[in-house]
Amino acid sequence: MSAILAMLKHFPFFLEMQASGEWKRRFEQPANYARITGDTSPLYPPVMLEELTGKRVLLVGHGAIGQEIERMLAPFNVELTRVARTPRAEPKVHAVSELDSLLPTAEVVVLILPSTAESHHLIGARQLGLMKQGTLLVNSARGPIVDTNALVVALNAGRIRAALDVTDPEPLPDGHALWKCPNLLLTPHVAGSSPQFGPRSLRNAAEELRRYMKGEPLKNAVQAAI
């Protein structure tokens, strides 16, 4: 959620402006918005940032984390479309085989699925080409789900923008092309790194142990494939 909001509020530009010490650079923002989104219509007041409210969000991955992201998106009244390996009727979850037909409708694409043989390069040159001008791609899952070379091309062409907490390769080597791509927010796989992570994990483990000792169903059972 932080990555989505930071990009739609154009925080990287405003941080760049702060570092340059030139407040008047704010007048560059309407042109930046038009260049990124392709929306060249005259707007008043001049566009300084964008809203998440009402955006069309494609959530690729609808496990526990995907469902939590959906909960956090709810107050913004987004138009949410869900995609997962297994389609479901209620709530409506599309099969991953439908992904290519859904990408052109999205304004924000969030990847939160495991790295498997099936998901490797799920987002490649074809899928990036299907995204509309200015689409925000957020990868908080695993780096190999996105074809890095194709992403570099799309970013440098100004087709899309991206926020990545994971990359392929990871860690990102010095001098890699991604470092200098425009319209990109990079963080070094730190989405779960907070002071609350350890205590919350211990509380969850203690609760599961209590349930196990009392013979109650576990909340976080993992079904191993045989």
CSV table of C-alpha atoms in Angstrom, one decimal:
chain,number,residue,atom,x,y,z
A,1,MET,CA,0.0,0.0,0.0
A,2,SER,CA,2.9,2.4,0.8
A,3,ALA,CA,4.5,1.7,-2.6
A,4,ILE,CA,1.2,2.3,-4.4
A,5,LEU,CA,0.4,5.5,-2.7
A,6,ALA,CA,4.0,6.8,-2.9
A,7,MET,CA,4.0,6.3,-6.7
A,8,LEU,CA,0.5,7.8,-7.3
A,9,LYS,CA,1.3,10.8,-5.1
A,10,HIS,CA,4.6,11.2,-7.1
A,11,PHE,CA,6.7,11.2,-4.0
A,12,PRO,CA,9.9,10.3,-5.9
A,13,PHE,CA,9.6,13.5,-7.9
A,14,PHE,CA,8.9,15.6,-4.8
A,15,LEU,CA,11.9,14.0,-3.0
A,16,GLU,CA,14.0,14.9,-6.0
A,17,MET,CA,12.7,18.4,-5.9
A,18,GLN,CA,13.5,18.6,-2.1
A,19,ALA,CA,17.0,17.4,-2.7
A,20,SER,CA,17.5,20.0,-5.5
A,21,GLY,CA,16.3,22.8,-3.2
A,22,GLU,CA,14.1,24.3,-6.0
A,23,TRP,CA,10.5,24.7,-5.0
A,24,LYS,CA,9.6,26.2,-8.4
A,25,ARG,CA,10.3,22.7,-9.9
A,26,ARG,CA,6.7,21.8,-8.8
A,27,PHE,CA,5.6,23.4,-12.0
A,28,GLU,CA,7.2,20.5,-13.9
A,29,GLN,CA,4.7,18.1,-12.4
A,30,PRO,CA,1.8,18.6,-14.8
A,31,ALA,CA,4.1,17.8,-17.7
A,32,ASN,CA,5.4,14.7,-15.8
A,33,TYR,CA,1.9,13.5,-15.2
A,34,ALA,CA,1.0,13.9,-18.9
A,35,ARG,CA,4.2,12.1,-20.0
A,36,ILE,CA,3.6,9.2,-17.7
A,37,THR,CA,-0.1,8.7,-18.2
A,38,GLY,CA,-0.6,10.0,-21.7
A,39,ASP,CA,-3.4,12.2,-20.4
A,40,THR,CA,-2.7,15.5,-22.2
A,41,SER,CA,-6.1,17.1,-21.7
A,42,PRO,CA,-6.1,20.5,-20.1
A,43,LEU,CA,-6.8,20.2,-16.3
A,44,TYR,CA,-7.5,22.8,-13.7
A,45,PRO,CA,-6.1,23.0,-11.1
A,46,PRO,CA,-2.8,21.7,-12.5
A,47,VAL,CA,-2.1,18.1,-11.6
A,48,MET,CA,0.3,17.7,-8.7
A,49,LEU,CA,-0.6,14.1,-7.9
A,50,GLU,CA,-3.1,11.2,-8.5
A,51,GLU,CA,-5.7,9.5,-6.4
A,52,LEU,CA,-6.0,5.8,-5.7
A,53,THR,CA,-9.7,6.2,-5.2
A,54,GLY,CA,-11.6,4.7,-8.1
A,55,LYS,CA,-8.5,3.2,-9.8
A,56,ARG,CA,-8.8,-0.2,-11.5
A,57,VAL,CA,-6.6,-2.6,-9.5
A,58,LEU,CA,-5.6,-6.0,-10.7
A,59,LEU,CA,-4.5,-8.2,-7.8
A,60,VAL,CA,-2.5,-11.1,-9.0
A,61,GLY,CA,-2.4,-13.6,-6.2
A,62,HIS,CA,-5.3,-14.1,-3.7
A,63,GLY,CA,-3.9,-16.0,-0.8
A,64,ALA,CA,-3.7,-14.7,2.7
A,65,ILE,CA,-1.5,-11.7,1.8
A,66,GLY,CA,-3.5,-10.9,-1.3
A,67,GLN,CA,-6.7,-10.9,0.8
A,68,GLU,CA,-5.1,-8.6,3.3
A,69,ILE,CA,-4.1,-6.2,0.6
A,70,GLU,CA,-7.7,-6.3,-0.7
A,71,ARG,CA,-8.8,-5.4,2.9
A,72,MET,CA,-6.5,-2.4,2.9
A,73,LEU,CA,-7.6,-1.3,-0.6
A,74,ALA,CA,-11.3,-1.3,0.4
A,75,PRO,CA,-11.4,2.2,1.9
A,76,PHE,CA,-10.2,3.6,-1.5
A,77,ASN,CA,-13.2,2.2,-3.4
A,78,VAL,CA,-11.0,0.8,-6.1
A,79,GLU,CA,-12.4,-1.4,-8.9
A,80,LEU,CA,-10.7,-4.7,-7.9
A,81,THR,CA,-10.2,-7.7,-10.1
A,82,ARG,CA,-8.7,-10.8,-8.5
A,83,VAL,CA,-6.5,-13.4,-10.2
A,84,ALA,CA,-5.2,-16.7,-8.8
A,85,ARG,CA,-4.0,-20.1,-9.9
A,86,THR,CA,-7.4,-21.5,-8.9
A,87,PRO,CA,-10.5,-19.6,-10.0
A,88,ARG,CA,-13.3,-19.1,-7.5
A,89,ALA,CA,-16.9,-17.9,-7.8
A,90,GLU,CA,-17.4,-16.0,-4.5
A,91,PRO,CA,-15.7,-13.7,-4.3
A,92,LYS,CA,-15.0,-13.7,-8.0
A,93,VAL,CA,-11.4,-14.8,-8.7
A,94,HIS,CA,-10.2,-15.2,-12.3
A,95,ALA,CA,-7.9,-17.9,-13.4
A,96,VAL,CA,-4.3,-16.9,-14.2
A,97,SER,CA,-5.0,-18.1,-17.8
A,98,GLU,CA,-7.2,-15.0,-18.1
A,99,LEU,CA,-4.4,-12.6,-17.1
A,100,ASP,CA,-3.5,-11.4,-20.6
A,101,SER,CA,-7.1,-10.4,-21.3
A,102,LEU,CA,-7.4,-8.5,-17.9
A,103,LEU,CA,-4.1,-6.6,-18.1
A,104,PRO,CA,-5.3,-3.9,-20.6
A,105,THR,CA,-8.1,-2.8,-18.2
A,106,ALA,CA,-5.9,-2.2,-15.2
A,107,GLU,CA,-4.3,1.0,-13.9
A,108,VAL,CA,-2.5,-0.7,-11.0
A,109,VAL,CA,-1.2,-4.3,-11.2
A,110,VAL,CA,-0.1,-5.8,-7.8
A,111,LEU,CA,1.9,-9.1,-7.8
A,112,ILE,CA,1.7,-11.1,-4.6
A,113,LEU,CA,2.1,-14.8,-5.6
A,114,PRO,CA,4.8,-17.4,-5.0
A,115,SER,CA,7.7,-18.0,-7.2
A,116,THR,CA,7.2,-21.3,-9.0
A,117,ALA,CA,7.9,-22.8,-12.4
A,118,GLU,CA,4.5,-21.7,-13.5
A,119,SER,CA,4.9,-18.1,-12.3
A,120,HIS,CA,8.4,-17.6,-13.6
A,121,HIS,CA,8.4,-14.6,-16.0
A,122,LEU,CA,4.6,-14.5,-15.7
A,123,ILE,CA,5.0,-10.8,-16.5
A,124,GLY,CA,7.2,-10.6,-19.6
A,125,ALA,CA,7.5,-8.4,-22.7
A,126,ARG,CA,4.0,-9.5,-24.0
A,127,GLN,CA,2.3,-8.8,-20.7
A,128,LEU,CA,4.0,-5.4,-20.3
A,129,GLY,CA,3.0,-4.5,-23.8
A,130,LEU,CA,-0.6,-5.3,-22.9
A,131,MET,CA,-0.6,-2.8,-20.1
A,132,LYS,CA,-2.1,0.7,-20.8
A,133,GLN,CA,0.1,3.8,-20.8
A,134,GLY,CA,1.1,4.7,-17.3
A,135,THR,CA,0.1,1.5,-15.6
A,136,LEU,CA,1.7,1.0,-12.2
A,137,LEU,CA,3.3,-2.4,-11.7
A,138,VAL,CA,3.9,-3.3,-8.0
A,139,ASN,CA,5.9,-6.4,-7.3
A,140,SER,CA,6.0,-7.4,-3.6
A,141,ALA,CA,6.2,-11.1,-4.4
A,142,ARG,CA,9.4,-12.5,-5.9
A,143,GLY,CA,11.8,-11.0,-8.5
A,144,PRO,CA,11.7,-13.8,-11.1
A,145,ILE,CA,7.9,-13.4,-11.6
A,146,VAL,CA,8.9,-10.4,-13.8
A,147,ASP,CA,11.2,-10.6,-16.8
A,148,THR,CA,13.8,-7.9,-15.7
A,149,ASN,CA,15.1,-7.3,-19.2
A,150,ALA,CA,11.6,-6.7,-20.5
A,151,LEU,CA,10.8,-4.4,-17.6
A,152,VAL,CA,13.9,-2.3,-18.2
A,153,VAL,CA,12.8,-1.8,-21.8
A,154,ALA,CA,9.3,-0.9,-20.8
A,155,LEU,CA,10.4,1.6,-18.2
A,156,ASN,CA,13.0,3.3,-20.4
A,157,ALA,CA,10.4,3.6,-23.1
A,158,GLY,CA,8.1,5.4,-20.7
A,159,ARG,CA,5.3,2.9,-21.2
A,160,ILE,CA,4.7,2.0,-17.6
A,161,ARG,CA,5.9,2.7,-14.1
A,162,ALA,CA,6.9,0.3,-11.3
A,163,ALA,CA,7.4,-0.1,-7.6
A,164,LEU,CA,9.6,-3.1,-6.7
A,165,ASP,CA,10.5,-4.5,-3.3
A,166,VAL,CA,12.0,-7.5,-5.1
A,167,THR,CA,14.2,-7.9,-8.1
A,168,ASP,CA,15.8,-10.5,-10.3
A,169,PRO,CA,18.8,-10.7,-9.7
A,170,GLU,CA,18.6,-10.0,-5.9
A,171,PRO,CA,20.4,-8.2,-4.4
A,172,LEU,CA,20.5,-5.9,-7.4
A,173,PRO,CA,24.2,-5.6,-8.5
A,174,ASP,CA,26.0,-2.3,-8.7
A,175,GLY,CA,25.6,-0.8,-12.2
A,176,HIS,CA,22.5,-2.8,-13.1
A,177,ALA,CA,20.3,-1.1,-15.7
A,178,LEU,CA,17.3,-1.0,-13.2
A,179,TRP,CA,19.1,1.5,-11.0
A,180,LYS,CA,18.7,4.2,-13.6
A,181,CYS,CA,15.3,3.4,-15.0
A,182,PRO,CA,12.8,6.3,-14.9
A,183,ASN,CA,9.4,6.1,-13.1
A,184,LEU,CA,10.7,3.4,-10.8
A,185,LEU,CA,10.7,3.1,-7.0
A,186,LEU,CA,13.1,0.4,-5.6
A,187,THR,CA,13.3,-1.0,-2.1
A,188,PRO,CA,15.6,-3.8,-1.1
A,189,HIS,CA,13.1,-6.5,-0.1
A,190,VAL,CA,12.2,-4.8,3.2
A,191,ALA,CA,8.4,-4.9,3.1
A,192,GLY,CA,8.2,-7.0,6.3
A,193,SER,CA,11.1,-5.4,8.2
A,194,SER,CA,9.5,-3.5,11.1
A,195,PRO,CA,9.9,-3.5,14.9
A,196,GLN,CA,6.5,-5.2,15.1
A,197,PHE,CA,7.4,-8.2,12.9
A,198,GLY,CA,9.2,-10.3,15.7
A,199,PRO,CA,6.6,-9.8,18.4
A,200,ARG,CA,3.7,-10.4,16.0
A,201,SER,CA,5.4,-13.7,14.8
A,202,LEU,CA,5.8,-14.9,18.4
A,203,ARG,CA,2.2,-14.1,19.3
A,204,ASN,CA,1.0,-16.0,16.2
A,205,ALA,CA,3.3,-19.0,17.1
A,206,ALA,CA,2.1,-19.0,20.7
A,207,GLU,CA,-1.6,-18.9,19.5
A,208,GLU,CA,-1.0,-21.8,17.1
A,209,LEU,CA,0.7,-23.8,19.9
A,210,ARG,CA,-2.2,-23.1,22.3
A,211,ARG,CA,-4.6,-24.4,19.6
A,212,TYR,CA,-2.5,-27.5,18.9
A,213,MET,CA,-2.3,-28.4,22.6
A,214,LYS,CA,-6.1,-28.0,23.0
A,215,GLY,CA,-6.9,-30.0,19.8
A,216,GLU,CA,-8.3,-26.9,18.1
A,217,PRO,CA,-8.0,-26.3,14.3
A,218,LEU,CA,-4.8,-24.3,13.4
A,219,LYS,CA,-5.2,-21.0,11.7
A,220,ASN,CA,-2.0,-21.3,9.5
A,221,ALA,CA,-1.9,-24.9,8.6
A,222,VAL,CA,0.2,-25.8,5.5
A,223,GLN,CA,-1.0,-28.6,3.3
A,224,ALA,CA,2.1,-30.4,2.0
A,225,ALA,CA,1.9,-31.8,-1.5
A,226,ILE,CA,2.4,-35.5,-1.7
